[in-house]
Amino acid sequence: MLNEFAKLGVLDDVVRAGYKNQEGLTFRTPAGGSDQVLAKIPPGKASKGSIDYGVQVGQPKVVEIFRRHAQQLPKFQIRYDARFVGLHEDSDFVHVEVCNQAGTESTFFSAQHVVACDGASSPVRKALEIPFEGFTWDDWRFLAINILYDFDSYGYPAANHVIDSEDWAVVARASNQEEGLWRIATGISPDIPIEEIEKHLPAKLERLLPGPRPLKYEIAAVNPYWAHERVASSYRSGRVVLCGDSAHLNNPLTALGLSTGLADAAVLARLLSQIFTPEGRHLWSRKLDLYASMRRQDFVTRVQKQAIEGKRRLHSTDKKFVAQREDFFNMLNKNEGFGKFVASTMMETLPDNLEPSRSAAFLGFLASALTTIGIVARILWWKLRASVL
């Protein structure tokens, strides 16, 4: 998404607000266990564009940066104290009713299209009666812990996946270096009542954190929650489309939540800009269909798959997943090229042209097929090489 940020002119602000990761991702065991580095994925670079780093920054800061830039636009407006009540659609417009939080005053809006970015519990999605298909993980209650601690002094790079059947975690910087905020995403037994979670934290952190004892850290925030793998059965109903969490949810361990929602917005912006032209105004239905099918397919075939695999990689004791994890680490440790390949897949950019001509689409299909064959051949070679070295 950083290439999209660059197009919008917000990349520099995002980089300043967060931490520029040029170190990649490290897989390791808990500091309170064997405290070993298992494998590493190096920094990546997309096949197109010049950005060869990631940025780790909290969502509130990203939101504030976007809001600040958007407020410079003459027609941009945010309306607070406005709760969605309902909508109905006619041949030309969607009519939306909102009310204040007290429910004493209603306001009505009409627009050619409505984009519902109203979160996981999306009242708009519910009003449209669009099913939210999938499941909720019940093996762990997830914890998001914002913590001030000097992981850097103990050899922790910016992003770490801690592998363990009980004390699994993602430990990553969540701010720039000066602020020193880190985020730990981990899990706790679902049998522990939510009001008792806080007293279990010191023991959990004792097993996870490196450094001499007694540990000296400051907890900035703790958020317990249930993680989900869900997707709307359709991202579109008439002139209304779903975007972000209203359309899909996945566990956060592979960092594909906010980034996937931003990709939704980037694709939708390309298509909406075509709709609001004299030539494109009659093509709005086809354009919204393209958005809905393209983004849902990407979520189901790529994002959801990677999110589920990433969670299992962290803690599963199932023989099948343990073998896959060990094979993955073995390939990373014995093939520098495999690590660079994995890193590059995390950096790929969105296409600017979402509807290429038939000839361009055919050439693109051939190029994609050849690329896939090449990737399969390289992976087979890397697997073979890892098995004999």
PDB file of C-alpha atoms in Angstrom, residues 88-331:
ATOM      1  CA  HIS A  88     -33.633   2.887   0.474  1.00  0.00           C
ATOM      2  CA  GLU A  89     -32.732   3.059  -3.191  1.00  0.00           C
ATOM      3  CA  ASP A  90     -34.565   4.263  -6.265  1.00  0.00           C
ATOM      4  CA  SER A  91     -33.494   4.246  -9.913  1.00  0.00           C
ATOM      5  CA  ASP A  92     -31.003   7.102  -9.522  1.00  0.00           C
ATOM      6  CA  PHE A  93     -30.092   7.578  -5.865  1.00  0.00           C
ATOM      7  CA  VAL A  94     -29.557   5.962  -2.477  1.00  0.00           C
ATOM      8  CA  HIS A  95     -31.381   7.796   0.322  1.00  0.00           C
ATOM      9  CA  VAL A  96     -29.830   7.445   3.798  1.00  0.00           C
ATOM     10  CA  GLU A  97     -31.286   8.397   7.153  1.00  0.00           C
ATOM     11  CA  VAL A  98     -29.018   9.170  10.122  1.00  0.00           C
ATOM     12  CA  CYS A  99     -29.870  10.434  13.588  1.00  0.00           C
ATOM     13  CA  ASN A 100     -27.981  11.869  16.525  1.00  0.00           C
ATOM     14  CA  GLN A 101     -26.892   9.585  19.348  1.00  0.00           C
ATOM     15  CA  ALA A 102     -29.853  10.667  21.463  1.00  0.00           C
ATOM     16  CA  GLY A 103     -32.200   9.627  18.669  1.00  0.00           C
ATOM     17  CA  THR A 104     -34.036  12.935  18.797  1.00  0.00           C
ATOM     18  CA  GLU A 105     -33.047  14.420  15.427  1.00  0.00           C
ATOM     19  CA  SER A 106     -32.890  12.792  11.984  1.00  0.00           C
ATOM     20  CA  THR A 107     -31.095  13.960   8.852  1.00  0.00           C
ATOM     21  CA  PHE A 108     -31.513  12.620   5.319  1.00  0.00           C
ATOM     22  CA  PHE A 109     -28.880  12.392   2.596  1.00  0.00           C
ATOM     23  CA  SER A 110     -29.132  11.331  -1.039  1.00  0.00           C
ATOM     24  CA  ALA A 111     -26.254  10.199  -3.230  1.00  0.00           C
ATOM     25  CA  GLN A 112     -25.660   8.250  -6.415  1.00  0.00           C
ATOM     26  CA  HIS A 113     -23.630   5.691  -4.464  1.00  0.00           C
ATOM     27  CA  VAL A 114     -22.915   4.805  -0.845  1.00  0.00           C
ATOM     28  CA  VAL A 115     -19.682   3.212   0.407  1.00  0.00           C
ATOM     29  CA  ALA A 116     -20.181   1.426   3.730  1.00  0.00           C
ATOM     30  CA  CYS A 117     -16.958   1.576   5.758  1.00  0.00           C
ATOM     31  CA  ASP A 118     -18.827   1.155   9.027  1.00  0.00           C
ATOM     32  CA  GLY A 119     -16.857  -1.690  10.564  1.00  0.00           C
ATOM     33  CA  ALA A 120     -17.300  -5.327  11.482  1.00  0.00           C
ATOM     34  CA  SER A 121     -20.784  -4.850  12.943  1.00  0.00           C
ATOM     35  CA  SER A 122     -21.787  -2.805   9.853  1.00  0.00           C
ATOM     36  CA  PRO A 123     -25.392  -1.577  10.263  1.00  0.00           C
ATOM     37  CA  VAL A 124     -25.432  -0.945   6.500  1.00  0.00           C
ATOM     38  CA  ARG A 125     -24.522  -4.570   5.707  1.00  0.00           C
ATOM     39  CA  LYS A 126     -27.201  -5.758   8.117  1.00  0.00           C
ATOM     40  CA  ALA A 127     -29.801  -3.421   6.613  1.00  0.00           C
ATOM     41  CA  LEU A 128     -28.995  -4.861   3.182  1.00  0.00           C
ATOM     42  CA  GLU A 129     -29.343  -8.392   4.659  1.00  0.00           C
ATOM     43  CA  ILE A 130     -25.975  -9.477   3.267  1.00  0.00           C
ATOM     44  CA  PRO A 131     -24.716 -12.599   5.114  1.00  0.00           C
ATOM     45  CA  PHE A 132     -21.333 -12.340   6.869  1.00  0.00           C
ATOM     46  CA  GLU A 133     -19.980 -15.832   6.273  1.00  0.00           C
ATOM     47  CA  GLY A 134     -17.191 -17.541   8.191  1.00  0.00           C
ATOM     48  CA  PHE A 135     -16.281 -18.358  11.776  1.00  0.00           C
ATOM     49  CA  THR A 136     -14.883 -17.025  15.045  1.00  0.00           C
ATOM     50  CA  TRP A 137     -11.745 -18.516  16.581  1.00  0.00           C
ATOM     51  CA  ASP A 138     -12.601 -20.001  19.977  1.00  0.00           C
ATOM     52  CA  ASP A 139      -9.283 -21.657  20.817  1.00  0.00           C
ATOM     53  CA  TRP A 140      -7.764 -18.400  22.107  1.00  0.00           C
ATOM     54  CA  ARG A 141      -8.980 -15.030  23.279  1.00  0.00           C
ATOM     55  CA  PHE A 142      -6.689 -12.596  21.488  1.00  0.00           C
ATOM     56  CA  LEU A 143      -4.844  -9.838  23.348  1.00  0.00           C
ATOM     57  CA  ALA A 144      -3.489  -6.638  21.812  1.00  0.00           C
ATOM     58  CA  ILE A 145      -0.921  -5.212  24.220  1.00  0.00           C
ATOM     59  CA  ASN A 146       0.646  -1.803  23.606  1.00  0.00           C
ATOM     60  CA  ILE A 147       3.842  -1.719  25.621  1.00  0.00           C
ATOM     61  CA  LEU A 148       6.845   0.524  26.171  1.00  0.00           C
ATOM     62  CA  TYR A 149       9.873  -1.762  26.409  1.00  0.00           C
ATOM     63  CA  ASP A 150      13.385  -1.753  24.964  1.00  0.00           C
ATOM     64  CA  PHE A 151      13.160  -4.885  22.778  1.00  0.00           C
ATOM     65  CA  ASP A 152      15.776  -3.363  20.501  1.00  0.00           C
ATOM     66  CA  SER A 153      18.491  -3.646  23.162  1.00  0.00           C
ATOM     67  CA  TYR A 154      17.922  -7.394  23.348  1.00  0.00           C
ATOM     68  CA  GLY A 155      18.319  -8.116  19.652  1.00  0.00           C
ATOM     69  CA  TYR A 156      14.694  -7.899  18.541  1.00  0.00           C
ATOM     70  CA  PRO A 157      14.246  -6.339  15.094  1.00  0.00           C
ATOM     71  CA  ALA A 158      11.108  -4.427  14.143  1.00  0.00           C
ATOM     72  CA  ALA A 159       8.912  -7.482  13.403  1.00  0.00           C
ATOM     73  CA  ASN A 160       8.979 -10.855  15.188  1.00  0.00           C
ATOM     74  CA  HIS A 161       6.785 -13.946  15.123  1.00  0.00           C
ATOM     75  CA  VAL A 162       7.192 -15.956  18.318  1.00  0.00           C
ATOM     76  CA  ILE A 163       6.522 -19.668  17.747  1.00  0.00           C
ATOM     77  CA  ASP A 164       5.119 -21.639  20.670  1.00  0.00           C
ATOM     78  CA  SER A 165       2.102 -23.800  21.413  1.00  0.00           C
ATOM     79  CA  GLU A 166       1.165 -21.614  24.416  1.00  0.00           C
ATOM     80  CA  ASP A 167       3.206 -18.417  24.401  1.00  0.00           C
ATOM     81  CA  TRP A 168       2.919 -17.552  20.716  1.00  0.00           C
ATOM     82  CA  ALA A 169       2.964 -13.892  19.769  1.00  0.00           C
ATOM     83  CA  VAL A 170       3.650 -11.229  17.202  1.00  0.00           C
ATOM     84  CA  VAL A 171       6.021  -8.618  18.632  1.00  0.00           C
ATOM     85  CA  ALA A 172       6.400  -5.537  16.465  1.00  0.00           C
ATOM     86  CA  ARG A 173       7.179  -1.854  16.641  1.00  0.00           C
ATOM     87  CA  ALA A 174       4.026   0.252  16.551  1.00  0.00           C
ATOM     88  CA  SER A 175       5.535   3.733  16.406  1.00  0.00           C
ATOM     89  CA  ASN A 176       8.660   5.604  15.428  1.00  0.00           C
ATOM     90  CA  GLN A 177      11.841   4.901  17.347  1.00  0.00           C
ATOM     91  CA  GLU A 178      11.582   8.037  19.471  1.00  0.00           C
ATOM     92  CA  GLU A 179       8.196   7.082  20.914  1.00  0.00           C
ATOM     93  CA  GLY A 180       9.309   3.494  21.536  1.00  0.00           C
ATOM     94  CA  LEU A 181       5.867   1.884  21.452  1.00  0.00           C
ATOM     95  CA  TRP A 182       5.623  -1.821  20.610  1.00  0.00           C
ATOM     96  CA  ARG A 183       2.574  -3.998  19.999  1.00  0.00           C
ATOM     97  CA  ILE A 184       2.304  -7.595  21.235  1.00  0.00           C
ATOM     98  CA  ALA A 185      -0.466  -9.671  19.697  1.00  0.00           C
ATOM     99  CA  THR A 186      -0.864 -12.892  21.645  1.00  0.00           C
ATOM    100  CA  GLY A 187      -3.519 -15.143  23.123  1.00  0.00           C
ATOM    101  CA  ILE A 188      -4.851 -16.236  26.478  1.00  0.00           C
ATOM    102  CA  SER A 189      -7.071 -19.143  27.449  1.00  0.00           C
ATOM    103  CA  PRO A 190     -10.727 -18.456  26.592  1.00  0.00           C
ATOM    104  CA  ASP A 191     -11.633 -19.974  29.963  1.00  0.00           C
ATOM    105  CA  ILE A 192     -10.151 -16.979  31.816  1.00  0.00           C
ATOM    106  CA  PRO A 193     -12.920 -14.449  32.589  1.00  0.00           C
ATOM    107  CA  ILE A 194     -12.328 -11.105  30.920  1.00  0.00           C
ATOM    108  CA  GLU A 195     -12.232  -9.305  34.284  1.00  0.00           C
ATOM    109  CA  GLU A 196      -9.324 -11.546  35.395  1.00  0.00           C
ATOM    110  CA  ILE A 197      -7.136 -11.140  32.309  1.00  0.00           C
ATOM    111  CA  GLU A 198      -5.114  -8.265  33.762  1.00  0.00           C
ATOM    112  CA  LYS A 199      -3.755 -10.333  36.639  1.00  0.00           C
ATOM    113  CA  HIS A 200      -2.538 -13.009  34.199  1.00  0.00           C
ATOM    114  CA  LEU A 201      -0.532 -10.522  32.113  1.00  0.00           C
ATOM    115  CA  PRO A 202       2.664 -10.373  34.241  1.00  0.00           C
ATOM    116  CA  ALA A 203       3.187 -14.141  33.947  1.00  0.00           C
ATOM    117  CA  LYS A 204       2.558 -14.031  30.194  1.00  0.00           C
ATOM    118  CA  LEU A 205       5.016 -11.157  29.708  1.00  0.00           C
ATOM    119  CA  GLU A 206       7.553 -12.876  31.968  1.00  0.00           C
ATOM    120  CA  ARG A 207       7.658 -15.746  29.475  1.00  0.00           C
ATOM    121  CA  LEU A 208       7.655 -13.538  26.368  1.00  0.00           C
ATOM    122  CA  LEU A 209       9.956 -10.611  27.116  1.00  0.00           C
ATOM    123  CA  PRO A 210      13.742 -10.758  26.832  1.00  0.00           C
ATOM    124  CA  GLY A 211      16.111  -8.992  29.201  1.00  0.00           C
ATOM    125  CA  PRO A 212      17.245  -9.151  32.839  1.00  0.00           C
ATOM    126  CA  ARG A 213      14.806  -9.637  35.682  1.00  0.00           C
ATOM    127  CA  PRO A 214      12.961  -7.934  37.211  1.00  0.00           C
ATOM    128  CA  LEU A 215      11.444  -6.707  33.940  1.00  0.00           C
ATOM    129  CA  LYS A 216      10.881  -2.974  33.581  1.00  0.00           C
ATOM    130  CA  TYR A 217       8.094  -2.151  31.159  1.00  0.00           C
ATOM    131  CA  GLU A 218       5.057   0.109  30.904  1.00  0.00           C
ATOM    132  CA  ILE A 219       1.757  -1.159  29.538  1.00  0.00           C
ATOM    133  CA  ALA A 220       0.014   1.562  27.553  1.00  0.00           C
ATOM    134  CA  ALA A 221      -3.122  -0.411  26.665  1.00  0.00           C
ATOM    135  CA  VAL A 222      -4.567  -3.943  26.688  1.00  0.00           C
ATOM    136  CA  ASN A 223      -7.440  -4.969  24.458  1.00  0.00           C
ATOM    137  CA  PRO A 224      -8.909  -8.498  24.684  1.00  0.00           C
ATOM    138  CA  TYR A 225     -11.060  -9.596  21.746  1.00  0.00           C
ATOM    139  CA  TRP A 226     -12.226 -12.532  19.628  1.00  0.00           C
ATOM    140  CA  ALA A 227     -10.661 -12.949  16.202  1.00  0.00           C
ATOM    141  CA  HIS A 228     -12.758 -13.799  13.162  1.00  0.00           C
ATOM    142  CA  GLU A 229     -12.402 -15.115   9.627  1.00  0.00           C
ATOM    143  CA  ARG A 230     -15.463 -13.735   7.865  1.00  0.00           C
ATOM    144  CA  VAL A 231     -16.433 -12.340   4.478  1.00  0.00           C
ATOM    145  CA  ALA A 232     -19.631 -10.804   3.138  1.00  0.00           C
ATOM    146  CA  SER A 233     -21.415 -13.018   0.616  1.00  0.00           C
ATOM    147  CA  SER A 234     -21.428  -9.993  -1.698  1.00  0.00           C
ATOM    148  CA  TYR A 235     -19.585  -6.674  -1.534  1.00  0.00           C
ATOM    149  CA  ARG A 236     -22.376  -4.940  -3.449  1.00  0.00           C
ATOM    150  CA  SER A 237     -26.122  -4.414  -3.329  1.00  0.00           C
ATOM    151  CA  GLY A 238     -27.409  -2.060  -5.997  1.00  0.00           C
ATOM    152  CA  ARG A 239     -25.710   1.302  -5.630  1.00  0.00           C
ATOM    153  CA  VAL A 240     -24.216   0.421  -2.227  1.00  0.00           C
ATOM    154  CA  VAL A 241     -20.818  -1.243  -1.765  1.00  0.00           C
ATOM    155  CA  LEU A 242     -19.046  -2.601   1.315  1.00  0.00           C
ATOM    156  CA  CYS A 243     -15.449  -1.713   2.047  1.00  0.00           C
ATOM    157  CA  GLY A 244     -12.959  -2.672   4.766  1.00  0.00           C
ATOM    158  CA  ASP A 245     -14.151  -4.451   7.901  1.00  0.00           C
ATOM    159  CA  SER A 246     -17.782  -4.217   6.839  1.00  0.00           C
ATOM    160  CA  ALA A 247     -16.840  -6.573   3.975  1.00  0.00           C
ATOM    161  CA  HIS A 248     -14.286  -8.869   5.594  1.00  0.00           C
ATOM    162  CA  LEU A 249     -12.495  -9.803   8.819  1.00  0.00           C
ATOM    163  CA  ASN A 250      -9.386 -11.848   9.473  1.00  0.00           C
ATOM    164  CA  ASN A 251      -7.117 -12.449  12.426  1.00  0.00           C
ATOM    165  CA  PRO A 252      -4.387  -9.788  12.741  1.00  0.00           C
ATOM    166  CA  LEU A 253      -1.296 -11.990  12.968  1.00  0.00           C
ATOM    167  CA  THR A 254      -0.206 -11.554   9.346  1.00  0.00           C
ATOM    168  CA  ALA A 255      -0.945  -7.794   9.283  1.00  0.00           C
ATOM    169  CA  LEU A 256      -3.559  -8.190   6.530  1.00  0.00           C
ATOM    170  CA  GLY A 257      -6.444  -6.352   8.173  1.00  0.00           C
ATOM    171  CA  LEU A 258      -5.957  -2.610   7.667  1.00  0.00           C
ATOM    172  CA  SER A 259      -3.839  -3.153   4.543  1.00  0.00           C
ATOM    173  CA  THR A 260      -6.616  -5.177   2.888  1.00  0.00           C
ATOM    174  CA  GLY A 261      -9.183  -2.494   3.670  1.00  0.00           C
ATOM    175  CA  LEU A 262      -6.885   0.149   2.198  1.00  0.00           C
ATOM    176  CA  ALA A 263      -6.538  -1.968  -0.945  1.00  0.00           C
ATOM    177  CA  ASP A 264     -10.347  -2.075  -1.175  1.00  0.00           C
ATOM    178  CA  ALA A 265     -10.413   1.707  -1.041  1.00  0.00           C
ATOM    179  CA  ALA A 266      -7.677   2.093  -3.656  1.00  0.00           C
ATOM    180  CA  VAL A 267      -9.428  -0.213  -6.147  1.00  0.00           C
ATOM    181  CA  LEU A 268     -12.808   1.406  -5.517  1.00  0.00           C
ATOM    182  CA  ALA A 269     -11.340   4.895  -5.994  1.00  0.00           C
ATOM    183  CA  ARG A 270     -10.017   3.922  -9.428  1.00  0.00           C
ATOM    184  CA  LEU A 271     -13.466   2.726 -10.505  1.00  0.00           C
ATOM    185  CA  LEU A 272     -15.510   5.529  -8.926  1.00  0.00           C
ATOM    186  CA  SER A 273     -13.357   8.105 -10.695  1.00  0.00           C
ATOM    187  CA  GLN A 274     -14.395   6.445 -13.969  1.00  0.00           C
ATOM    188  CA  ILE A 275     -18.079   6.368 -13.002  1.00  0.00           C
ATOM    189  CA  PHE A 276     -18.194  10.106 -12.367  1.00  0.00           C
ATOM    190  CA  THR A 277     -17.368  11.008 -15.961  1.00  0.00           C
ATOM    191  CA  PRO A 278     -19.714  11.623 -18.907  1.00  0.00           C
ATOM    192  CA  GLU A 279     -18.456   8.453 -20.603  1.00  0.00           C
ATOM    193  CA  GLY A 280     -18.656   6.258 -17.510  1.00  0.00           C
ATOM    194  CA  ARG A 281     -21.870   7.330 -15.821  1.00  0.00           C
ATOM    195  CA  HIS A 282     -23.909   4.612 -17.569  1.00  0.00           C
ATOM    196  CA  LEU A 283     -21.351   1.928 -16.661  1.00  0.00           C
ATOM    197  CA  TRP A 284     -21.673   2.255 -12.889  1.00  0.00           C
ATOM    198  CA  SER A 285     -23.264  -1.165 -12.396  1.00  0.00           C
ATOM    199  CA  ARG A 286     -20.494  -2.981 -14.275  1.00  0.00           C
ATOM    200  CA  LYS A 287     -17.798  -0.993 -12.458  1.00  0.00           C
ATOM    201  CA  LEU A 288     -19.240  -1.781  -9.035  1.00  0.00           C
ATOM    202  CA  ASP A 289     -19.572  -5.440 -10.012  1.00  0.00           C
ATOM    203  CA  LEU A 290     -15.905  -5.434 -10.968  1.00  0.00           C
ATOM    204  CA  TYR A 291     -14.935  -3.958  -7.597  1.00  0.00           C
ATOM    205  CA  ALA A 292     -17.086  -6.433  -5.689  1.00  0.00           C
ATOM    206  CA  SER A 293     -15.890  -9.532  -7.534  1.00  0.00           C
ATOM    207  CA  MET A 294     -12.219  -8.516  -7.685  1.00  0.00           C
ATOM    208  CA  ARG A 295     -11.864  -7.609  -4.037  1.00  0.00           C
ATOM    209  CA  ARG A 296     -13.893 -10.532  -2.690  1.00  0.00           C
ATOM    210  CA  GLN A 297     -11.928 -13.009  -4.791  1.00  0.00           C
ATOM    211  CA  ASP A 298      -8.630 -11.561  -3.514  1.00  0.00           C
ATOM    212  CA  PHE A 299      -9.809 -11.881   0.072  1.00  0.00           C
ATOM    213  CA  VAL A 300     -11.076 -15.445  -0.234  1.00  0.00           C
ATOM    214  CA  THR A 301      -8.213 -16.865  -2.321  1.00  0.00           C
ATOM    215  CA  ARG A 302      -5.261 -14.968  -0.833  1.00  0.00           C
ATOM    216  CA  VAL A 303      -5.869 -12.897   2.295  1.00  0.00           C
ATOM    217  CA  GLN A 304      -8.006 -15.361   4.245  1.00  0.00           C
ATOM    218  CA  LYS A 305      -5.775 -18.277   3.296  1.00  0.00           C
ATOM    219  CA  GLN A 306      -2.612 -16.461   4.417  1.00  0.00           C
ATOM    220  CA  ALA A 307      -4.229 -15.240   7.645  1.00  0.00           C
ATOM    221  CA  ILE A 308      -5.330 -18.735   8.670  1.00  0.00           C
ATOM    222  CA  GLU A 309      -2.004 -20.300   7.702  1.00  0.00           C
ATOM    223  CA  GLY A 310      -0.132 -17.571   9.590  1.00  0.00           C
ATOM    224  CA  LYS A 311      -2.061 -18.214  12.793  1.00  0.00           C
ATOM    225  CA  ARG A 312      -1.504 -21.966  12.588  1.00  0.00           C
ATOM    226  CA  ARG A 313       2.188 -21.438  11.901  1.00  0.00           C
ATOM    227  CA  LEU A 314       2.552 -19.614  15.204  1.00  0.00           C
ATOM    228  CA  HIS A 315       1.130 -22.198  17.576  1.00  0.00           C
ATOM    229  CA  SER A 316      -0.274 -25.358  15.981  1.00  0.00           C
ATOM    230  CA  THR A 317       0.870 -28.719  17.333  1.00  0.00           C
ATOM    231  CA  ASP A 318      -0.903 -30.655  14.587  1.00  0.00           C
ATOM    232  CA  LYS A 319       1.647 -32.879  12.838  1.00  0.00           C
ATOM    233  CA  LYS A 320       0.616 -31.635   9.403  1.00  0.00           C
ATOM    234  CA  PHE A 321       1.092 -27.953  10.279  1.00  0.00           C
ATOM    235  CA  VAL A 322       4.265 -28.602  12.290  1.00  0.00           C
ATOM    236  CA  ALA A 323       5.775 -30.345   9.249  1.00  0.00           C
ATOM    237  CA  GLN A 324       4.738 -27.458   6.984  1.00  0.00           C
ATOM    238  CA  ARG A 325       6.256 -24.955   9.406  1.00  0.00           C
ATOM    239  CA  GLU A 326       9.535 -26.832   9.643  1.00  0.00           C
ATOM    240  CA  ASP A 327       9.675 -27.191   5.872  1.00  0.00           C
ATOM    241  CA  PHE A 328       9.058 -23.443   5.469  1.00  0.00           C
ATOM    242  CA  PHE A 329      11.803 -22.512   7.937  1.00  0.00           C
ATOM    243  CA  ASN A 330      14.198 -25.014   6.363  1.00  0.00           C
ATOM    244  CA  MET A 331      13.665 -23.471   2.936  1.00  0.00           C
TER     245      MET A 331
END
